[in-house]
Amino acid sequence: MRSSPLARLTVRTRAALGATLVVAVALVAAGFAVVAVLRGSLAENARLHAETTARQVAAEVTDVRADGVDGVDGLEDDEPVQVVDGSGTVLGASRPLRGRGPVAGFNRPQEPESRPAAGTPSPKDRDGRDDDDDDDGGHDGDDGDRDGDPTPSPADDPVEVDRDSVAETVALPVDDDGEVTGDRSRAAGRQDFRLVAVQSVTRDRVPVTVYAGASLTEQEQAVSTVTRSMLAGLPVLLAVVGGVTWLVTRSALRPVEGIRREMAAITASADLSRRVPEPPSGDEVARLARTTNETLAALEASVERQRRFVADASHELRSPIASLRTQLEVAAAHPGLLDLDGAVHDTVRLQALAADLLLLARLDAGERPGRTRVALDALAREELAQRTGDRIAVTLEEDGDEDGDGAERGSPVEVTGSRGQLARVLGNLLDNAQRHAASRIRVSVGRRDGWAVLEVADDGAGVPEAERERIFERFVRLDDARSRDDGGAGLGLAIARDVAVRHGGTLAVGRAPEGGALFTLRLPAADG
């Protein structure tokens, strides 16, 4: 299966590329957001400027004259302003829009109804009288005083300006200098303006609409400048992010490279006593180095144990094989001198040693015990019934026994596991007791605090406290048990403990009440 080109890159390079890509996406998204906000803000500023101009002009448009209207002559030359009446007739315009018709492409707001201003006489008042006045003889049509109050003149009428306004972006023709022109022949292009319409009513009740525009050129220039600046700075910023990420990743992975080099050296030299360097940082890399060293230590111990096991097994196998070979060679040369009993004894010993080594190999390979329910009390009775040739008779005590003869027994003491392996444990413990007991061996089976407990006690010399753990190592025999005539190769107790541990239990040795050794096997009791 071919790997992708990205997978062949180093971790530093992939981390730098990933960080750069993430930052690039974030910056591009932020750039779009900044440009959008800036564009909207500048457009709003242009609208406010145009609306302010339109309201100022609308407030100054008081009368409609034949030559135009007031309020547009004093504007700056670059401010497009136009005043249009209800019929669409241009009443006045600033210089940029002078001479052209109504601003095209813009929907004018609905013109408000002409309504009397404050202090303006109603139609009845402008007729000079009402029905009551007719009944009373009326007036002489004089527009003089009424009840002593003067009649307001048109010059005193205020100008009404609608509070609502309408804004829209339109394109107006501009000349070479970028100024709005009404002469299409001089137009060199078109330019966007933010156009605002404000309605007003003059003093003589003429509704007008004032259009004022603000150029969006500065907005576009500002947005363009910001965009160019961000585009120019983006590669530099991404290069800085990628470089910093690469350097930081390189610094973080330098201890990993040291671990890799040391592991490669250990593999090449096969020296498991070496250890990888542990950085003092205390971070994940330091924990990785610590775990690696623990693994190397466990591997070294396992290999050393395996070497010792092979050496001890070879030594133990060599003796019976050499003895058996010698007897066979003697028998071949002198048939009458054949020691048949000795040959059979060496063969049986060799067979037992081979069986022990095979069981240890299976246990080391991780063989799991079965899930069969085994009654320890029944297993002990069967095992003792088969051992008819033992040197010392074994006493069996069970829960509920009062005299030790098994006449009154309690409920079965059951565990879950391999019946054959558990029988091997009991057999090894009994073999050990037979070799060391003086006159008595006792086996007891019971249940204590949810555990099934099997004890084998003897009245021998016991095990010194300093040796109570070492005797469970493989091929270990204490000084008083080194004679090969006593049998055993120092594997029985090691096998018994390994089986107990794989059944979830323990095997320990202490001092028995009889004065000798007390081996206690504790296994999880099966649920009833």
XYZ file of C-alpha atoms in Angstrom:
528
model
C 0.000 0.000 0.000
C 1.530 3.261 -1.125
C 1.624 6.103 1.347
C 0.584 9.629 0.437
C 3.286 12.279 -0.122
C 2.086 14.101 3.000
C 2.612 10.992 5.141
C 6.262 10.851 4.040
C 6.958 14.319 5.437
C 8.485 14.739 8.881
C 6.354 15.534 11.900
C 7.898 19.004 12.112
C 7.009 19.759 8.489
C 3.457 18.432 8.847
C 2.907 20.435 12.032
C 4.239 23.614 10.403
C 2.077 23.113 7.312
C -0.995 22.358 9.406
C -0.522 25.424 11.627
C 0.115 27.627 8.589
C -3.003 26.348 6.847
C -5.181 26.914 9.914
C -3.834 30.431 10.430
C -4.247 31.202 6.719
C -7.912 30.169 6.773
C -8.505 32.181 9.943
C -6.776 35.273 8.557
C -8.627 35.108 5.245
C -11.958 34.798 7.059
C -11.008 37.659 9.393
C -9.871 39.724 6.407
C -13.203 39.297 4.663
C -14.992 40.279 7.851
C -12.793 43.372 8.338
C -13.284 44.482 4.745
C -17.043 43.961 4.989
C -17.256 45.939 8.245
C -15.025 48.695 6.867
C -17.019 48.942 3.656
C -20.299 49.103 5.547
C -18.958 51.717 7.979
C -17.630 53.952 5.222
C -20.863 53.587 3.240
C -22.828 54.567 6.345
C -20.571 57.596 6.822
C -21.207 58.611 3.216
C -24.946 58.222 3.709
C -24.906 60.340 6.862
C -22.876 63.027 5.081
C -25.292 63.049 2.139
C -28.320 63.082 4.435
C -26.896 65.983 6.437
C -26.333 67.965 3.231
C -29.818 67.143 1.963
C -31.473 68.248 5.217
C -29.474 71.442 5.297
C -30.523 72.280 1.737
C -34.134 71.282 2.439
C -34.219 73.626 5.422
C -32.931 76.498 3.221
C -35.363 75.929 0.343
C -38.042 78.409 1.317
C -39.384 79.855 -1.930
C -39.580 78.698 -5.498
C -38.555 81.451 -7.871
C -38.467 81.618 -11.574
C -34.645 81.491 -11.529
C -34.418 78.616 -9.072
C -34.432 78.031 -5.357
C -32.323 79.070 -2.432
C -29.897 76.792 -0.622
C -27.891 75.298 -3.498
C -25.678 78.158 -4.564
C -23.345 78.073 -1.552
C -22.509 74.364 -1.797
C -19.059 73.071 -2.598
C -18.334 72.276 -6.214
C -17.983 68.519 -5.657
C -21.292 68.037 -3.808
C -24.057 66.827 -6.161
C -27.374 68.271 -4.934
C -30.630 68.545 -6.842
C -34.048 69.930 -5.862
C -37.058 68.485 -7.700
C -40.736 69.341 -7.333
C -43.645 66.910 -7.306
C -43.927 66.821 -11.094
C -40.276 65.927 -11.595
C -39.177 69.414 -12.652
C -35.681 70.331 -11.539
C -35.994 73.526 -9.494
C -32.293 73.870 -8.697
C -29.026 71.996 -8.577
C -25.451 72.416 -7.505
C -22.750 72.826 -10.104
C -22.025 69.090 -10.640
C -25.690 68.414 -11.532
C -26.549 71.738 -13.111
C -28.045 71.413 -16.562
C -29.163 67.813 -16.318
C -32.592 66.368 -15.686
C -33.814 64.595 -12.567
C -31.453 62.029 -11.165
C -32.226 58.817 -13.007
C -32.303 55.316 -11.567
C -33.459 56.435 -8.097
C -36.915 55.811 -6.714
C -38.120 58.984 -5.166
C -40.016 58.566 -1.918
C -43.747 59.112 -1.947
C -44.422 62.789 -1.699
C -46.228 63.842 1.435
C -49.632 65.450 1.330
C -49.597 69.225 1.381
C -50.729 70.126 4.873
C -51.157 73.515 6.529
C -48.232 74.706 8.514
C -48.638 76.035 11.990
C -50.200 79.522 11.896
C -51.332 79.170 8.263
C -55.020 80.087 7.749
C -57.376 77.365 6.725
C -59.200 77.559 3.356
C -62.190 79.066 5.129
C -59.980 81.748 6.604
C -58.383 82.477 3.213
C -61.935 83.063 1.815
C -62.194 85.812 4.457
C -65.321 84.495 6.146
C -67.444 81.571 7.137
C -71.170 80.954 7.241
C -71.563 82.686 10.546
C -69.778 85.697 9.156
C -72.210 85.734 6.236
C -75.105 85.736 8.631
C -73.566 88.546 10.553
C -72.993 90.627 7.499
C -69.460 89.431 6.919
C -66.352 91.492 6.501
C -65.279 93.865 3.853
C -62.673 91.401 2.549
C -59.890 93.245 4.316
C -57.063 90.926 5.398
C -56.540 93.068 8.418
C -56.857 92.292 12.054
C -59.301 89.735 13.412
C -60.100 90.120 17.081
C -56.947 92.167 17.332
C -54.583 89.356 16.075
C -52.522 89.988 12.989
C -52.869 87.494 10.128
C -49.554 85.689 9.520
C -47.896 86.427 6.234
C -46.395 83.778 3.980
C -42.923 84.915 4.971
C -43.648 83.793 8.532
C -44.601 80.200 7.511
C -42.013 77.605 8.618
C -40.514 75.101 6.148
C -41.576 71.525 6.876
C -38.966 68.783 6.348
C -39.971 65.113 6.436
C -38.013 63.140 9.024
C -37.719 60.059 6.812
C -35.120 59.726 4.091
C -34.309 57.197 1.383
C -30.757 56.216 0.432
C -29.468 54.348 -2.568
C -26.163 53.846 -4.343
C -26.187 55.229 -7.912
C -23.562 55.660 -10.609
C -23.160 59.208 -11.964
C -21.056 60.291 -14.966
C -17.761 61.985 -14.098
C -15.192 63.825 -16.167
C -11.453 63.272 -16.358
C -10.963 65.043 -13.020
C -13.403 62.721 -11.288
C -16.080 65.406 -10.862
C -19.745 64.813 -11.617
C -20.782 66.373 -14.896
C -24.139 66.878 -16.539
C -22.546 67.014 -19.989
C -22.530 63.447 -21.213
C -20.115 64.340 -23.981
C -17.469 65.193 -21.379
C -18.103 62.099 -19.288
C -15.011 59.941 -18.942
C -16.678 57.232 -16.862
C -19.076 56.625 -14.058
C -18.573 56.843 -10.303
C -20.622 55.472 -7.418
C -22.379 57.918 -5.120
C -24.486 57.395 -2.053
C -27.618 59.394 -2.924
C -30.140 60.432 -0.248
C -33.630 61.837 -0.871
C -35.261 64.149 1.695
C -38.751 65.607 1.272
C -39.714 69.135 2.190
C -42.497 71.710 1.762
C -41.793 75.331 0.972
C -43.561 78.252 2.604
C -45.958 78.520 -0.317
C -46.928 74.854 0.157
C -44.934 73.490 -2.780
C -43.687 69.903 -2.044
C -40.095 69.367 -3.116
C -37.575 66.524 -2.885
C -33.922 67.295 -2.221
C -31.353 64.831 -3.539
C -27.826 64.973 -2.139
C -24.988 62.617 -2.925
C -21.682 61.685 -1.308
C -18.918 60.082 -3.342
C -17.910 56.514 -2.498
C -14.494 56.950 -4.063
C -12.751 57.432 -0.744
C -14.526 54.349 0.570
C -13.331 52.255 -2.334
C -9.825 53.630 -1.986
C -9.726 52.876 1.737
C -11.042 49.355 1.211
C -8.568 48.815 -1.624
C -5.688 50.082 0.514
C -6.629 47.827 3.431
C -7.062 44.848 1.107
C -3.667 45.391 -0.516
C -2.038 45.788 2.898
C -3.550 42.537 4.157
C -2.585 40.679 0.984
C 0.958 41.999 1.275
C 1.243 41.105 4.960
C -0.444 37.698 4.746
C 2.530 35.805 3.218
C 4.923 37.362 5.725
C 2.690 36.462 8.653
C 2.179 32.918 7.379
C 5.929 32.516 6.919
C 6.480 33.650 10.510
C 3.793 31.244 11.814
C 5.220 28.341 9.821
C 8.787 29.093 10.913
C 7.908 29.475 14.577
C 5.830 26.281 14.517
C 8.673 24.392 12.848
C 11.197 25.622 15.416
C 8.942 24.902 18.394
C 8.101 21.431 17.077
C 11.772 20.773 16.417
C 12.658 21.742 19.970
C 9.839 19.599 21.389
C 10.800 16.555 19.299
C 14.556 16.759 19.901
C 14.294 14.441 22.962
C 12.238 12.016 20.870
C 15.047 11.884 18.325
C 17.480 11.164 21.180
C 15.253 8.308 22.345
C 15.091 6.930 18.816
C 18.871 7.022 18.366
C 19.451 5.271 21.689
C 16.838 2.608 20.909
C 18.514 2.017 17.531
C 21.877 1.640 19.297
C 20.371 -0.785 21.828
C 18.866 -2.847 19.033
C 22.164 -2.935 17.150
C 24.240 -3.840 20.212
C 21.664 -6.162 21.893
C 22.744 -4.588 25.206
C 19.522 -4.337 27.209
C 21.299 -2.742 30.160
C 21.430 0.593 28.338
C 18.702 3.180 28.886
C 17.323 6.064 26.843
C 17.856 9.645 28.097
C 15.033 11.084 30.185
C 14.496 14.846 29.695
C 13.958 16.832 32.914
C 10.871 18.606 31.539
C 8.373 16.191 33.067
C 6.080 16.437 30.017
C 4.704 13.733 27.726
C 8.113 13.105 26.143
C 9.683 12.621 29.586
C 6.931 10.157 30.513
C 7.511 8.350 27.209
C 11.232 8.049 28.002
C 10.460 6.820 31.524
C 8.028 4.213 30.212
C 10.563 3.152 27.584
C 13.203 2.626 30.266
C 10.741 0.626 32.361
C 9.994 -1.514 29.321
C 13.703 -2.025 28.706
C 14.195 -2.995 32.350
C 11.355 -5.516 32.191
C 12.678 -6.867 28.902
C 16.180 -7.169 30.353
C 14.828 -9.031 33.372
C 12.769 -11.307 31.146
C 15.704 -12.093 28.879
C 17.973 -12.687 31.873
C 15.382 -14.955 33.434
C 15.026 -16.821 30.145
C 18.781 -17.255 29.840
C 19.037 -18.486 33.402
C 16.113 -20.802 32.822
C 17.722 -22.290 29.713
C 21.043 -22.671 31.502
C 19.443 -24.303 34.536
C 17.269 -26.537 32.369
C 20.303 -27.620 30.382
C 22.171 -28.362 33.598
C 19.281 -30.336 35.055
C 18.755 -32.298 31.849
C 22.433 -33.023 31.396
C 22.789 -35.045 34.604
C 20.061 -37.654 34.023
C 20.890 -37.883 30.342
C 24.593 -38.406 31.121
C 23.753 -41.001 33.786
C 21.380 -42.816 31.466
C 23.940 -42.789 28.640
C 26.644 -44.150 30.931
C 24.441 -47.023 32.046
C 23.504 -47.852 28.468
C 27.132 -47.798 27.350
C 28.128 -50.075 30.226
C 25.264 -52.377 29.406
C 26.345 -52.478 25.774
C 29.882 -53.465 26.740
C 28.977 -55.634 29.719
C 25.315 -56.748 29.617
C 25.584 -58.361 32.985
C 26.376 -55.046 34.685
C 23.176 -53.270 33.521
C 21.536 -51.319 36.390
C 17.983 -51.513 35.164
C 16.440 -49.859 38.227
C 18.852 -46.911 37.959
C 18.094 -46.497 34.263
C 14.352 -46.494 34.935
C 14.808 -43.985 37.773
C 16.807 -41.599 35.535
C 14.239 -41.960 32.762
C 11.324 -41.144 35.086
C 13.223 -38.171 36.465
C 13.964 -36.986 32.937
C 10.293 -37.373 31.987
C 9.121 -35.378 35.031
C 11.616 -32.618 34.311
C 10.510 -32.416 30.689
C 6.859 -32.203 31.807
C 7.710 -29.379 34.223
C 9.564 -27.458 31.548
C 6.688 -27.883 29.105
C 4.171 -26.598 31.669
C 6.360 -23.578 32.447
C 6.669 -22.842 28.735
C 2.878 -22.890 28.378
C 2.453 -20.622 31.409
C 5.064 -18.187 30.106
C 3.248 -18.139 26.764
C 0.175 -16.754 28.549
C -1.980 -19.877 28.677
C -5.169 -18.996 30.530
C -6.840 -21.494 32.876
C -10.250 -22.920 32.043
C -13.564 -21.836 33.547
C -14.549 -25.176 35.060
C -15.921 -25.281 38.603
C -13.560 -27.343 40.759
C -14.299 -28.505 44.304
C -11.032 -28.184 46.223
C -12.119 -30.512 49.009
C -13.042 -33.262 46.537
C -9.816 -32.634 44.623
C -7.780 -33.017 47.819
C -9.504 -36.296 48.705
C -8.864 -37.726 45.238
C -5.217 -36.640 45.218
C -4.572 -38.172 48.658
C -6.333 -41.401 47.672
C -3.914 -41.833 44.747
C -0.744 -41.289 46.822
C -0.488 -44.742 48.337
C 3.299 -44.981 48.357
C 4.080 -41.782 50.323
C 6.565 -41.963 53.165
C 4.251 -40.160 55.606
C 0.494 -40.458 55.775
C -1.384 -37.183 55.164
C -4.203 -35.925 57.360
C -7.089 -34.088 55.614
C -9.129 -31.471 57.473
C -12.230 -29.888 55.928
C -14.781 -27.299 57.005
C -17.161 -29.008 59.433
C -14.797 -31.841 60.363
C -14.609 -32.463 64.061
C -12.305 -35.458 64.161
C -10.452 -35.116 60.855
C -11.806 -38.337 59.323
C -14.072 -36.572 56.857
C -17.255 -38.039 58.326
C -18.953 -34.675 58.684
C -18.317 -32.327 55.832
C -19.655 -28.873 55.141
C -20.653 -27.375 51.770
C -18.165 -27.913 48.892
C -15.365 -25.355 48.582
C -15.488 -24.535 44.865
C -13.256 -22.403 42.640
C -13.161 -21.698 38.908
C -10.158 -22.825 36.862
C -8.244 -25.767 35.455
C -8.675 -28.981 37.434
C -5.436 -30.440 36.083
C -3.324 -27.406 36.977
C -4.817 -27.158 40.472
C -4.132 -30.862 41.020
C -0.551 -30.177 39.921
C -0.262 -27.438 42.559
C -1.491 -29.734 45.333
C 0.798 -32.527 44.143
C 3.864 -30.294 44.129
C 3.085 -29.008 47.640
C 2.661 -32.579 48.916
C 5.913 -33.683 47.231
C 7.731 -30.824 48.933
C 6.176 -31.729 52.320
C 7.092 -35.398 51.912
C 10.747 -34.478 51.397
C 10.988 -32.204 54.451
C 8.441 -33.485 57.030
C 9.595 -35.458 60.045
C 6.442 -37.425 60.907
C 3.308 -35.480 60.120
C 1.698 -33.717 57.119
C -1.631 -31.957 57.336
C -3.884 -30.683 54.486
C -6.840 -28.393 55.266
C -9.470 -26.951 52.923
C -11.936 -24.238 53.849
C -13.600 -20.957 52.991
C -12.529 -17.628 54.520
C -13.916 -14.194 53.672
C -14.936 -15.163 50.150
C -11.681 -17.021 49.431
C -11.105 -20.738 49.042
C -8.096 -21.635 51.199
C -5.973 -24.780 50.924
C -3.125 -25.289 53.426
C -0.323 -27.847 53.466
C 1.623 -28.012 56.740
C 4.447 -30.268 57.943
C 6.565 -30.691 61.052
C 9.919 -30.365 59.338
C 12.621 -27.744 59.728
C 10.522 -25.074 58.022
C 11.721 -22.330 55.679
C 13.913 -19.481 56.966
C 12.143 -16.172 56.765
C 14.835 -14.716 54.484
C 14.289 -17.535 51.955
C 10.485 -17.519 51.875
C 10.306 -15.673 48.576
C 13.385 -17.070 46.907
C 12.136 -20.658 47.110
C 9.449 -19.765 44.532
C 12.081 -18.922 41.934
C 12.879 -21.477 39.277
C 15.624 -24.036 39.899
C 16.144 -22.807 43.453
C 16.868 -25.414 46.128
C 17.906 -24.663 49.665
C 21.141 -26.154 50.994
C 19.462 -29.035 52.793
C 17.549 -30.010 49.644
C 20.364 -30.016 47.112
C 20.848 -33.747 47.095
C 19.503 -35.164 43.866
C 18.558 -38.338 45.648
C 15.760 -36.379 47.291
C 14.291 -35.697 43.868
C 13.107 -32.440 42.328
C 14.849 -29.854 40.254
C 13.618 -26.741 42.025
C 10.624 -26.215 39.699
C 7.718 -27.526 41.757
C 7.122 -24.442 43.916
C 7.746 -22.089 40.987
C 5.087 -23.913 38.956
C 2.680 -23.874 41.907
C 2.946 -20.109 42.368
C 2.612 -19.392 38.620
C -0.571 -21.464 38.469
C -1.973 -19.741 41.573
C -1.319 -16.285 40.134
C -2.946 -17.169 36.803
C -6.039 -18.323 38.715
C -6.243 -14.925 40.418
C -4.909 -16.188 43.724
C -1.755 -16.264 45.846
C 0.636 -18.831 47.267
C 2.723 -17.989 50.340
C 4.755 -19.827 52.936
C 4.868 -19.309 56.694
C 5.455 -21.250 59.896
C 3.060 -24.051 60.728
C 1.755 -24.794 64.255
C 3.548 -28.120 63.935
C 6.838 -26.223 63.660
C 7.539 -26.776 59.983
C 6.484 -24.991 56.806
C 2.916 -23.880 56.143
C 2.037 -23.306 52.457
C -1.225 -21.377 52.021
C -3.031 -21.311 48.644
C -5.784 -18.674 48.388
C -8.114 -18.664 45.356
C -11.301 -16.659 44.645
C -14.231 -18.799 45.708
C -16.826 -19.559 43.018
C -20.229 -17.954 43.490
C -22.809 -20.306 44.806
